[in-house]
Coordinates of C-alpha atoms and ligand atoms in Angstrom, one line a residue:
Chain U
M1 CA 29.7 27.8 -57.5
T2 CA 30.2 25.9 -61.2
D3 CA 31.2 26.6 -64.5
V4 CA 28.3 24.6 -66.5
L5 CA 30.7 25.8 -70.5
E6 CA 33.5 27.3 -70.7
L7 CA 35.5 28.3 -73.8
A8 CA 39.4 28.5 -73.5
N9 CA 41.1 30.6 -76.4
V10 CA 38.4 29.3 -79.1
E11 CA 39.5 30.7 -82.5
S12 CA 37.0 30.3 -85.5
S13 CA 37.1 31.2 -89.1
Y14 CA 35.4 30.8 -92.3
G15 CA 37.6 29.9 -94.5
P16 CA 40.1 32.4 -94.7
V17 CA 38.3 34.7 -92.6
Q18 CA 38.9 34.4 -89.0
A19 CA 35.9 35.3 -87.4
L20 CA 37.4 34.5 -83.6
R21 CA 40.7 35.1 -82.3
G22 CA 40.8 33.6 -78.5
V23 CA 37.9 33.8 -77.0
T24 CA 37.8 32.7 -73.3
L25 CA 34.5 32.8 -71.4
S26 CA 32.9 30.8 -68.8
V27 CA 28.9 30.7 -68.2
H28 CA 28.0 29.9 -64.2
E29 CA 25.2 27.0 -63.9
G30 CA 21.9 29.0 -63.6
R31 CA 22.7 31.8 -64.4
I32 CA 22.2 34.4 -67.4
V33 CA 25.4 35.4 -69.0
T34 CA 25.4 38.0 -71.9
V35 CA 27.9 38.8 -75.1
L36 CA 27.8 42.2 -76.2
G37 CA 29.5 43.0 -79.4
A38 CA 28.7 45.0 -82.9
N39 CA 27.6 43.7 -85.7
G40 CA 30.2 41.0 -86.9
A41 CA 32.1 41.3 -83.8
G42 CA 31.6 37.2 -84.1
K43 CA 28.9 36.7 -81.5
S44 CA 27.5 34.2 -83.9
T45 CA 30.3 32.7 -84.6
I46 CA 30.7 31.9 -80.7
L47 CA 27.5 30.0 -80.2
K48 CA 27.8 28.5 -83.7
T49 CA 31.4 26.7 -82.5
I50 CA 29.6 25.8 -79.6
S51 CA 26.8 24.3 -81.2
G52 CA 29.2 22.6 -83.4
I53 CA 28.1 23.8 -86.6
I54 CA 31.8 25.4 -86.9
D55 CA 34.7 23.3 -85.4
P56 CA 37.1 25.4 -83.7
G57 CA 40.4 25.7 -85.0
K58 CA 42.1 26.0 -81.6
G59 CA 40.8 26.1 -77.9
Q60 CA 38.5 24.0 -76.1
V61 CA 34.7 24.3 -75.4
K62 CA 33.8 21.7 -72.5
L63 CA 30.4 20.9 -71.1
R64 CA 30.9 20.4 -67.4
G65 CA 34.4 20.4 -67.6
E66 CA 34.4 17.5 -70.5
E67 CA 35.2 18.6 -74.0
I68 CA 33.0 19.2 -76.9
Q69 CA 34.7 20.7 -79.7
G70 CA 34.9 18.6 -82.5
R71 CA 31.6 16.5 -81.8
S72 CA 28.7 16.5 -84.1
P73 CA 26.1 18.4 -83.8
D74 CA 23.2 16.0 -82.5
W75 CA 25.7 14.5 -79.9
I76 CA 25.8 18.4 -78.6
V77 CA 21.8 19.0 -78.3
R78 CA 21.8 15.4 -76.7
A79 CA 24.8 16.7 -74.2
G80 CA 22.3 19.2 -73.2
I81 CA 23.1 22.4 -75.2
G82 CA 19.8 24.1 -76.8
H83 CA 20.0 26.6 -79.4
V84 CA 17.7 29.6 -80.4
P85 CA 19.2 30.7 -83.8
E86 CA 19.7 34.3 -84.6
G87 CA 16.8 34.9 -87.3
R88 CA 14.8 32.1 -85.9
E89 CA 14.8 29.7 -88.5
V90 CA 12.1 27.6 -87.9
F91 CA 11.0 25.0 -90.4
P92 CA 8.5 27.2 -92.4
L93 CA 5.9 24.5 -94.0
L94 CA 6.4 22.7 -90.4
S95 CA 3.0 23.5 -88.2
V96 CA 3.8 25.3 -85.2
E97 CA 3.5 21.9 -83.3
D98 CA 5.5 19.7 -85.8
N99 CA 8.5 22.5 -85.4
L100 CA 8.1 21.9 -81.6
R101 CA 8.4 17.8 -81.8
M102 CA 11.9 18.6 -83.9
G103 CA 12.4 20.0 -81.1
A104 CA 12.2 17.4 -79.3
Y105 CA 14.1 15.0 -81.7
T106 CA 16.7 13.7 -79.3
R107 CA 14.4 12.2 -76.8
N108 CA 12.5 9.3 -76.2
D109 CA 10.6 9.9 -73.0
A110 CA 6.8 10.8 -74.5
D111 CA 5.4 12.0 -71.3
G112 CA 8.5 14.5 -70.4
V113 CA 7.9 15.6 -73.9
A114 CA 4.1 16.5 -73.3
K115 CA 5.2 18.2 -70.3
D116 CA 7.5 20.2 -71.8
L117 CA 5.1 21.0 -74.6
D118 CA 2.3 21.8 -72.4
A119 CA 5.1 24.2 -70.6
V120 CA 6.0 26.5 -73.4
Y121 CA 2.5 26.8 -74.3
A122 CA 2.0 28.3 -70.7
Y123 CA 4.9 30.5 -71.6
F124 CA 3.1 31.3 -75.0
P125 CA -0.6 30.5 -75.2
I126 CA -0.9 32.2 -78.7
L127 CA 1.6 28.8 -79.9
R128 CA -1.4 27.0 -78.5
E129 CA -4.0 28.7 -80.8
R130 CA -1.6 27.9 -83.8
A131 CA -0.3 24.8 -83.3
K132 CA -1.8 23.5 -86.1
Q133 CA -0.4 26.4 -88.5
E134 CA 2.5 27.1 -91.0
A135 CA 5.1 28.4 -88.9
G136 CA 6.1 30.4 -92.0
Q137 CA 3.0 32.1 -91.4
L138 CA 3.6 33.1 -88.2
S139 CA 4.9 36.8 -87.5
G140 CA 8.2 37.3 -86.5
G141 CA 7.4 37.8 -82.6
Q142 CA 5.7 34.8 -83.1
Q143 CA 8.5 32.7 -84.8
Q144 CA 10.6 34.0 -82.1
M145 CA 8.7 32.8 -79.8
L146 CA 8.6 29.4 -81.5
A147 CA 12.2 28.8 -82.0
I148 CA 12.4 29.4 -77.8
S149 CA 10.0 27.1 -77.5
R150 CA 11.5 25.0 -79.8
A151 CA 14.8 24.8 -78.5
L152 CA 13.2 24.6 -74.8
L153 CA 12.3 21.0 -75.9
S154 CA 15.4 19.9 -76.0
R155 CA 15.5 20.2 -71.9
P156 CA 18.5 22.1 -72.4
A157 CA 21.1 22.4 -69.5
V158 CA 22.4 25.8 -70.9
M159 CA 20.6 27.7 -73.7
L160 CA 22.4 29.8 -76.4
M161 CA 20.3 32.8 -77.4
D162 CA 21.1 34.6 -80.5
E163 CA 19.7 38.4 -80.5
P164 CA 16.3 37.1 -79.5
S165 CA 15.2 40.6 -79.6
L166 CA 16.1 41.1 -83.2
G167 CA 13.2 42.9 -85.5
L168 CA 10.5 43.1 -82.6
S169 CA 8.8 45.6 -81.0
P170 CA 9.9 47.5 -77.9
K171 CA 6.8 46.4 -75.9
L172 CA 7.8 42.9 -77.4
T173 CA 10.8 42.3 -77.2
K174 CA 10.2 43.3 -73.2
E175 CA 7.6 40.2 -72.8
I176 CA 10.5 37.8 -74.5
F177 CA 13.3 39.3 -72.0
E178 CA 10.4 37.9 -69.0
I179 CA 10.0 35.2 -70.4
I180 CA 13.6 34.6 -71.0
V181 CA 14.1 35.7 -67.1
R182 CA 11.3 33.1 -66.2
I183 CA 13.0 30.0 -67.8
N184 CA 15.7 30.7 -66.0
R185 CA 14.6 31.0 -62.5
E186 CA 11.7 28.5 -63.2
R187 CA 13.5 25.5 -65.3
G188 CA 17.0 26.8 -63.9
T189 CA 18.1 26.8 -67.4
T190 CA 20.9 28.6 -67.8
I191 CA 21.2 31.0 -70.9
L192 CA 23.7 32.1 -72.8
L193 CA 22.0 35.3 -74.4
V194 CA 23.9 37.1 -77.0
E195 CA 22.8 41.0 -77.4
Q196 CA 23.0 44.1 -79.6
N197 CA 20.5 45.2 -77.0
A198 CA 22.4 46.1 -74.6
H199 CA 20.4 47.7 -72.8
M200 CA 17.8 44.9 -71.6
A201 CA 20.7 42.3 -72.1
L202 CA 22.8 43.9 -69.1
K203 CA 19.2 44.2 -67.2
I204 CA 18.6 40.6 -66.8
A205 CA 22.2 38.8 -67.1
E206 CA 24.4 38.8 -64.1
T207 CA 28.0 38.5 -66.0
G208 CA 28.5 40.0 -69.2
Y209 CA 31.0 39.8 -72.1
V210 CA 31.9 42.7 -74.5
L211 CA 32.9 40.8 -77.9
E212 CA 35.0 43.3 -80.5
V213 CA 36.4 41.6 -84.0
G214 CA 36.6 38.3 -82.4
R215 CA 38.2 39.2 -79.1
I216 CA 36.7 39.4 -75.8
V217 CA 38.1 43.3 -74.4
M218 CA 35.4 43.2 -71.4
T219 CA 34.1 41.4 -68.6
D220 CA 32.5 42.6 -64.9
T221 CA 29.0 42.1 -63.8
C222 CA 26.2 43.5 -66.0
E223 CA 25.6 46.2 -63.0
R224 CA 29.2 47.5 -63.0
L225 CA 29.4 47.0 -67.2
A226 CA 26.5 49.2 -67.2
Q227 CA 28.3 51.9 -65.2
K228 CA 31.1 52.0 -67.9
E229 CA 31.9 54.9 -69.9
D230 CA 32.0 52.9 -72.9
I231 CA 29.8 50.5 -72.6
R232 CA 27.2 53.5 -72.0
E233 CA 28.4 55.3 -75.7
F234 CA 28.7 52.8 -77.0
Y235 CA 26.3 50.4 -76.3
L236 CA 23.6 51.8 -74.7
G237 CA 23.4 55.4 -76.9
I238 CA 23.7 57.5 -73.3
K239 CA 25.4 60.3 -73.4
A240 CA 25.0 63.8 -73.7
A241 CA 26.5 62.8 -77.7
G242 CA 25.4 59.3 -77.8
V243 CA 23.6 59.2 -81.1
R244 CA 26.8 57.5 -83.0
G245 CA 26.0 55.0 -80.5
Q246 CA 22.6 54.5 -81.1
R247 CA 23.2 53.9 -84.6
R248 CA 25.3 51.5 -83.8
W249 CA 23.1 49.4 -82.4
K250 CA 20.2 49.6 -84.0
K251 CA 21.7 49.4 -87.4
K252 CA 18.9 47.4 -89.2
K253 CA 20.5 43.6 -89.3
Q254 CA 21.0 42.3 -92.5
W255 CA 19.8 38.6 -93.3
R256 CA 22.5 36.1 -92.7
Chain C
M1 CA 0.4 1.8 -137.4
R2 CA -2.5 2.6 -134.3
G3 CA -3.5 -1.2 -134.2
R4 CA -3.4 -1.8 -130.7
G5 CA -4.0 -5.8 -129.2
I6 CA -5.5 -3.9 -126.2
L7 CA -7.9 -2.0 -127.9
G8 CA -9.8 -4.6 -129.6
G9 CA -12.8 -2.9 -129.8
G10 CA -16.0 -1.6 -128.0
G11 CA -16.9 1.6 -129.8
L12 CA -15.3 5.1 -128.9
V13 CA -15.9 5.2 -125.5
N14 CA -14.4 2.2 -124.5
Q15 CA -11.3 3.2 -126.8
F16 CA -11.3 6.2 -124.7
L17 CA -11.5 4.7 -121.2
Q18 CA -8.9 2.3 -122.4
L19 CA -6.2 5.1 -123.4
L20 CA -7.1 7.1 -120.7
L21 CA -6.2 4.2 -118.1
A22 CA -3.5 2.9 -120.0
G23 CA -2.2 6.3 -119.5
V24 CA -3.0 7.0 -115.8
A25 CA -1.1 3.4 -115.6
Q26 CA 1.9 5.1 -117.1
G27 CA 2.2 8.4 -115.5
C28 CA 2.0 6.3 -112.1
V29 CA 5.1 5.5 -113.7
Y30 CA 6.5 8.6 -114.3
A31 CA 5.2 10.1 -110.9
L32 CA 7.4 7.5 -109.2
V33 CA 10.5 8.4 -110.7
A34 CA 9.6 12.0 -110.2
L35 CA 8.9 11.7 -106.7
G36 CA 12.2 10.2 -106.1
F37 CA 13.6 13.0 -108.1
V38 CA 12.1 15.8 -105.9
L39 CA 12.3 13.8 -102.4
I40 CA 16.6 14.2 -103.1
Y41 CA 16.2 17.7 -104.7
K42 CA 14.2 19.2 -102.1
A43 CA 16.8 17.5 -99.2
T44 CA 19.8 17.9 -100.8
E45 CA 18.9 19.9 -103.7
T46 CA 20.8 18.2 -105.7
V47 CA 18.8 16.7 -109.1
N48 CA 19.6 12.7 -109.9
F49 CA 20.6 12.1 -113.6
A50 CA 20.6 8.3 -112.3
Q51 CA 16.9 8.0 -110.6
G52 CA 16.0 6.4 -114.1
D53 CA 18.6 4.3 -113.6
L54 CA 18.3 3.3 -110.2
M55 CA 14.5 2.1 -111.3
M56 CA 16.0 -0.1 -113.8
L57 CA 18.8 -1.4 -111.4
G58 CA 16.0 -2.2 -109.2
A59 CA 13.7 -4.1 -111.8
F60 CA 16.9 -6.0 -111.8
F61 CA 17.1 -7.0 -108.7
A62 CA 13.1 -7.7 -108.7
L63 CA 14.1 -10.4 -111.9
T64 CA 16.7 -12.1 -110.0
G65 CA 14.8 -12.0 -106.6
S66 CA 11.4 -13.8 -109.2
T67 CA 13.1 -15.9 -111.5
T68 CA 16.8 -16.9 -109.7
L69 CA 15.4 -16.7 -105.9
G70 CA 12.0 -18.1 -107.1
L71 CA 10.1 -15.6 -104.4
P72 CA 6.2 -15.0 -105.0
Y73 CA 5.7 -11.8 -106.2
W74 CA 5.0 -9.8 -103.3
L75 CA 8.4 -11.0 -101.7
T76 CA 10.0 -9.6 -105.0
I77 CA 8.7 -6.6 -104.2
V78 CA 9.8 -6.2 -100.5
F79 CA 13.1 -8.1 -101.8
A80 CA 14.3 -5.7 -104.4
L81 CA 12.8 -2.5 -102.6
A82 CA 15.1 -3.4 -99.3
V83 CA 18.4 -4.4 -101.6
M84 CA 17.8 -0.9 -103.4
A85 CA 16.7 1.1 -100.3
V86 CA 20.7 0.1 -98.9
F87 CA 22.0 0.8 -102.7
G88 CA 20.8 3.8 -103.0
M89 CA 22.4 4.8 -99.0
L90 CA 25.8 3.7 -99.6
A91 CA 25.5 6.0 -103.2
E92 CA 24.8 8.9 -101.0
R93 CA 27.1 7.8 -98.7
L94 CA 30.5 6.6 -101.2
V95 CA 29.3 8.5 -104.8
L96 CA 27.7 11.9 -103.8
R97 CA 28.7 12.9 -99.7
P98 CA 32.4 13.1 -101.1
V99 CA 31.2 15.8 -103.6
L100 CA 29.0 18.0 -101.1
G101 CA 29.2 21.7 -101.3
Y102 CA 31.5 21.5 -104.8
P103 CA 29.3 23.6 -107.4
A104 CA 25.8 21.7 -108.5
F105 CA 27.6 21.4 -111.6
T106 CA 29.8 19.1 -110.3
V107 CA 27.1 17.4 -108.7
V108 CA 25.2 16.9 -111.5
M109 CA 28.1 15.2 -113.7
V110 CA 28.1 13.0 -110.5
T111 CA 24.7 11.4 -111.1
I112 CA 24.8 11.4 -115.0
G113 CA 28.2 9.2 -114.7
M114 CA 26.8 7.1 -111.7
G115 CA 24.0 6.4 -114.2
Y116 CA 26.4 5.3 -117.3
I117 CA 28.1 3.3 -115.0
L118 CA 25.1 1.7 -113.7
R119 CA 24.0 0.8 -117.2
G120 CA 26.8 -0.2 -117.9
V121 CA 27.8 -2.4 -115.2
V122 CA 24.5 -4.2 -115.5
T123 CA 25.3 -5.6 -118.6
M124 CA 28.3 -6.9 -117.2
I125 CA 26.5 -9.0 -115.2
P126 CA 25.9 -12.8 -116.0
G127 CA 22.0 -13.4 -116.0
W128 CA 21.6 -9.9 -116.7
G129 CA 23.4 -8.7 -119.6
T130 CA 22.1 -6.7 -122.8
D131 CA 19.0 -8.7 -122.8
T132 CA 15.3 -8.1 -122.6
Y133 CA 13.6 -10.0 -120.2
T134 CA 9.9 -10.9 -119.2
F135 CA 8.5 -9.8 -115.8
A136 CA 6.0 -12.7 -114.3
T137 CA 3.1 -10.9 -112.3
P138 CA -0.2 -12.5 -110.7
F139 CA -2.1 -10.1 -112.8
A140 CA -0.8 -11.2 -116.2
D141 CA -3.3 -10.4 -119.0
A142 CA -6.7 -10.6 -116.9
V143 CA -9.3 -8.3 -117.9
I144 CA -12.5 -6.6 -116.5
R145 CA -15.2 -6.3 -118.0
L146 CA -17.8 -3.4 -117.2
G147 CA -20.3 -3.5 -119.6
A148 CA -19.3 -2.5 -122.7
V149 CA -16.0 -1.2 -120.9
V150 CA -13.2 -3.3 -121.2
L151 CA -10.3 -2.9 -118.8
A152 CA -6.8 -4.5 -117.8
V153 CA -6.3 -5.8 -114.7
Q154 CA -2.7 -5.3 -115.2
Q155 CA -3.2 -1.2 -115.1
L156 CA -5.3 -0.9 -112.5
A157 CA -3.4 -3.1 -110.5
V158 CA -0.3 -0.5 -111.1
I159 CA -2.4 2.6 -110.0
G160 CA -4.0 0.8 -107.0
M161 CA -0.5 0.2 -105.6
T162 CA 0.8 3.6 -106.7
A163 CA -1.9 4.8 -104.7
A164 CA -1.3 2.6 -101.9
L165 CA 2.5 3.9 -101.8
C166 CA 1.8 7.0 -102.2
L167 CA -1.0 6.6 -99.2
A168 CA 1.8 4.9 -97.2
L169 CA 4.5 8.0 -97.6
Y170 CA 1.9 10.2 -96.7
L171 CA 1.5 8.7 -93.6
F172 CA 4.9 8.6 -93.1
F173 CA 5.7 12.4 -94.1
R174 CA 3.2 13.5 -91.6
Y175 CA 3.1 11.6 -88.6
A176 CA 6.6 9.2 -88.3
K177 CA 8.8 11.6 -86.5
L178 CA 11.5 10.5 -88.8
G179 CA 9.4 11.8 -92.0
V180 CA 8.6 14.8 -90.4
A181 CA 12.5 15.1 -90.0
M182 CA 12.9 14.4 -93.4
Q183 CA 10.6 17.6 -94.2
A184 CA 12.5 19.6 -91.8
T185 CA 15.8 19.0 -92.9
S186 CA 14.4 20.2 -96.5
Q187 CA 13.2 23.2 -95.3
N188 CA 16.4 24.1 -93.2
Q189 CA 19.2 22.2 -93.2
L190 CA 20.8 24.5 -89.9
A191 CA 18.0 24.5 -88.2
A192 CA 18.0 21.0 -88.2
Y193 CA 21.1 20.7 -86.9
Y194 CA 20.2 22.7 -84.0
M195 CA 17.3 20.8 -83.4
G196 CA 20.2 17.7 -83.2
I197 CA 18.5 15.8 -86.1
P198 CA 21.5 13.6 -87.7
V199 CA 21.3 16.0 -91.0
R200 CA 23.5 13.5 -92.5
R201 CA 22.4 10.4 -92.3
V202 CA 18.7 11.5 -92.6
N203 CA 19.8 12.8 -96.1
M204 CA 21.4 8.8 -96.9
L205 CA 18.0 7.6 -95.7
I206 CA 16.1 10.1 -98.0
W207 CA 18.8 8.6 -100.9
G208 CA 17.7 5.2 -99.8
L209 CA 14.1 5.8 -99.6
S210 CA 14.0 7.6 -103.1
A211 CA 16.4 4.5 -104.7
A212 CA 13.4 2.4 -102.9
V213 CA 10.4 4.5 -104.8
A214 CA 12.5 4.1 -107.8
T215 CA 12.5 0.4 -107.5
F216 CA 8.7 0.5 -107.1
A217 CA 8.0 2.2 -110.3
G218 CA 10.6 -0.2 -112.1
I219 CA 8.5 -2.9 -110.9
L220 CA 5.5 -1.5 -112.0
L221 CA 6.5 -0.8 -115.5
A222 CA 9.0 -4.6 -115.7
P223 CA 5.6 -6.3 -117.3
V224 CA 5.1 -3.2 -119.8
T225 CA 8.0 -2.8 -121.3
F226 CA 10.1 -5.5 -120.0
V227 CA 13.2 -5.5 -118.2
H228 CA 16.1 -4.4 -120.3
S229 CA 19.4 -2.2 -119.3
N230 CA 18.1 1.2 -121.1
M231 CA 14.7 1.3 -119.1
G232 CA 15.8 3.6 -116.8
F233 CA 15.8 6.3 -120.1
I234 CA 12.1 6.9 -118.8
G235 CA 13.8 9.2 -116.7
L236 CA 13.4 11.6 -119.4
K237 CA 10.0 11.8 -119.2
A238 CA 10.0 11.7 -115.0
F239 CA 11.8 14.9 -115.7
P240 CA 9.4 16.9 -117.3
A241 CA 6.5 14.9 -114.8
A242 CA 8.7 16.7 -111.7
V243 CA 8.8 20.1 -113.6
V244 CA 5.0 20.4 -114.5
G245 CA 4.2 19.6 -110.6
G246 CA 6.7 22.4 -109.5
F247 CA 10.0 21.0 -109.1
G248 CA 9.6 20.1 -105.5
S249 CA 6.7 19.6 -104.7
V250 CA 5.9 16.1 -103.9
P251 CA 2.2 16.3 -104.6
G252 CA 3.4 18.0 -107.8
S253 CA 5.6 15.3 -108.8
I254 CA 2.6 12.5 -109.0
V255 CA -0.3 15.2 -110.4
G256 CA 2.9 15.4 -113.2
G257 CA 3.4 12.6 -114.1
L258 CA -0.4 11.5 -114.6
I259 CA -0.7 14.7 -116.6
I260 CA 2.2 13.5 -118.3
G261 CA 1.1 9.9 -119.0
V262 CA -2.5 10.6 -120.2
V263 CA -1.4 13.1 -122.5
E264 CA 1.3 11.1 -124.1
S265 CA -1.8 8.2 -124.1
L266 CA -4.1 10.3 -126.0
A267 CA -1.8 12.2 -128.7
G268 CA -0.7 8.5 -129.0
Y269 CA -3.5 7.6 -130.3
Y270 CA -5.4 10.7 -131.7
L271 CA -2.6 12.6 -133.5
P272 CA 0.0 11.7 -136.0
E273 CA 2.6 9.8 -135.4
G274 CA 5.4 11.3 -133.4
F275 CA 3.4 13.7 -131.4
K276 CA 3.6 10.6 -128.5
D277 CA 7.4 11.2 -127.7
V278 CA 7.6 15.1 -127.7
A279 CA 3.7 15.1 -125.9
A280 CA 5.6 15.7 -122.4
Y281 CA 7.7 18.5 -123.7
V282 CA 4.8 20.3 -124.7
V283 CA 2.6 19.9 -121.8
V284 CA 5.8 21.5 -120.3
L285 CA 6.3 24.4 -122.5
I286 CA 2.7 25.2 -121.9
V287 CA 2.6 24.5 -118.3
L288 CA 5.7 27.3 -117.5
M289 CA 4.0 29.8 -120.0
V290 CA 0.9 29.8 -118.0
R291 CA 2.6 29.1 -114.5
P292 CA 6.0 29.4 -114.5
S293 CA 6.8 27.8 -111.1
G294 CA 4.8 24.8 -112.2
I295 CA 1.5 23.2 -110.9
F296 CA 2.2 23.4 -107.1
G297 CA 5.3 25.4 -107.0
E298 CA 6.6 26.5 -104.0
T299 CA 8.9 29.2 -105.1
A300 CA 6.9 32.0 -103.9
R301 CA 6.7 30.9 -100.4
K302 CA 9.9 28.5 -100.2
K303 CA 12.0 30.0 -97.3
V304 CA 10.6 32.5 -94.9
Ligands
ATP1 N1 29.6 32.1 -93.5 C1 30.3 33.2 -92.9 N2 31.5 33.2 -94.2 C2 32.2 33.9 -94.1 N3 32.5 35.1 -93.0 C3 31.8 34.7 -92.2 C4 30.3 34.1 -92.1 N4 29.4 34.2 -91.5 C5 30.1 35.3 -89.9 N5 31.2 35.3 -91.3 C6 32.3 36.6 -90.8 O1 32.4 36.6 -89.4 C7 32.9 37.5 -88.7 C8 31.8 37.2 -87.2 O2 30.7 37.2 -87.7 P1 29.3 36.8 -86.6 O3 28.0 36.2 -87.2 O4 30.0 35.7 -85.9 O5 29.0 38.3 -86.3 P2 28.0 38.8 -84.9 O6 28.9 39.2 -83.9 O7 27.1 37.8 -84.8 O8 27.1 39.9 -85.9 P3 25.7 40.5 -85.9 O9 25.3 41.0 -85.2 O10 25.6 40.8 -87.4 O11 25.1 39.5 -86.3 C9 32.4 38.6 -89.6 O12 33.3 39.5 -90.1 C10 31.5 38.1 -90.6 O13 31.9 38.7 -91.7
MG2 MG1 25.1 37.1 -84.9

């Protein structure tokens, strides 16, 4: 089993604020790996560092063994990293179709792009119906579908997903997670999934990491993580007096 | 005081039509300078106060193309647009990018400073200097007569060329991958990075495009006001045009430019002296009172 993506002692900061304090993790090829953590733990910062939006102060990010930290974001996309950002970040005044075309910006194989366009329309038929509509007019759930599809169109080897369940109904969350699993199985796309919705994340991922204030404090198979007392309390909100944990992960997200 | 060579006679209707045509033609120039403002503003949130001076510089390059190099009119246009596109990209790369991320005030001061420097440098260049130059066009003083109505070919050409440029830009932004990427970058820069769009290069290209559009405006204006180092002050009229249209709207900048051109032309003839110069600002005040975000303002739905 090879690790397609590895982080070694990564430290990232926003000016004086250090958000990652030495993060080490590895993602097996073809797997779904999840990073759990409360608000402000540094989950999004991990993904932004991998995508080259933030350059780490220390440590290495390796894609198939090659160091990619410090590279430009467009180089990293070309190298095979796709990003589904927190809060969707669609292009609001572009049509759904043009949003998808922008997902394929780094590609020049028109036939392959057309095939992938059909593939994402098959995953999310509503997007085909809305192809000519401005993305800003879609519902939150539809925008999430668009953000996932857009990232798929770069045909990534590894897809980074930042809280795809954010603000969605339980039913829609379930649907989106089913598609994520299908993308992983059918296309062989490796997925690094960041979530506060630990329930769903632990169900679909094989390996999980728990992040607290910029440090990985625990890692295990998701099956075993789901059994651990503190995970159950803080991230799953189970346990007799589990109200506290529940509040914590259901806390209303604030806009970036 | 109201004597105008071109308004020779032909009755009130003819006079009005001529004023209208002159206003639309002048409005086209405002519109193109405003369009340049808006392109840069949307992409980088920088208000480029040197836009008028880019236009002036472009007109000087066109002058050099047609006189020194002896190029025909159409090749002169191509030459000046190409030179100024490169100039615009260099300006972004060497002047604007280093101040990226500084407060908006700093960036504005840099663009104002760039305008001053351009005006100064132009006067120092041999063959350019502080003189005023005529600019030859194939249209010269030709007129078209439709019954009693006399129309200047020069003005019709300005309108036609502006329309052609707008159509080309529309097709580019609508269908070309780079054009759509420019829009995407303007709408959500972070997401553009995530898509692998080379944001900095795209912004540089937008500066190049904007400088080329300004140059086109300069070439259209040159036969009317002649080429001189202060012709860039027309930017002071293009700015209200952009505001009237709704700062940040491309179609708005065109409509805003036309409105201001026409109002100015009519005010200059029918109203007492002095109104012509304030007309643009009166229009701005009225439009902003009625619609604070401008005619095509998108403020309410800019970001989702
Ligand atoms: N742009 C920024 N400027 C300064 N500090 C930031 C910035 N973005 C994040 N931070 C800080 O970095 C830390 C980690 O933030 P990050 O966004 O990675 O958290 P997160 O785990 O994704 O949280 P959430 O679940 O709320 O999305 C936080 O303490 C946050 O305050
Ligand atoms: Mg986050």
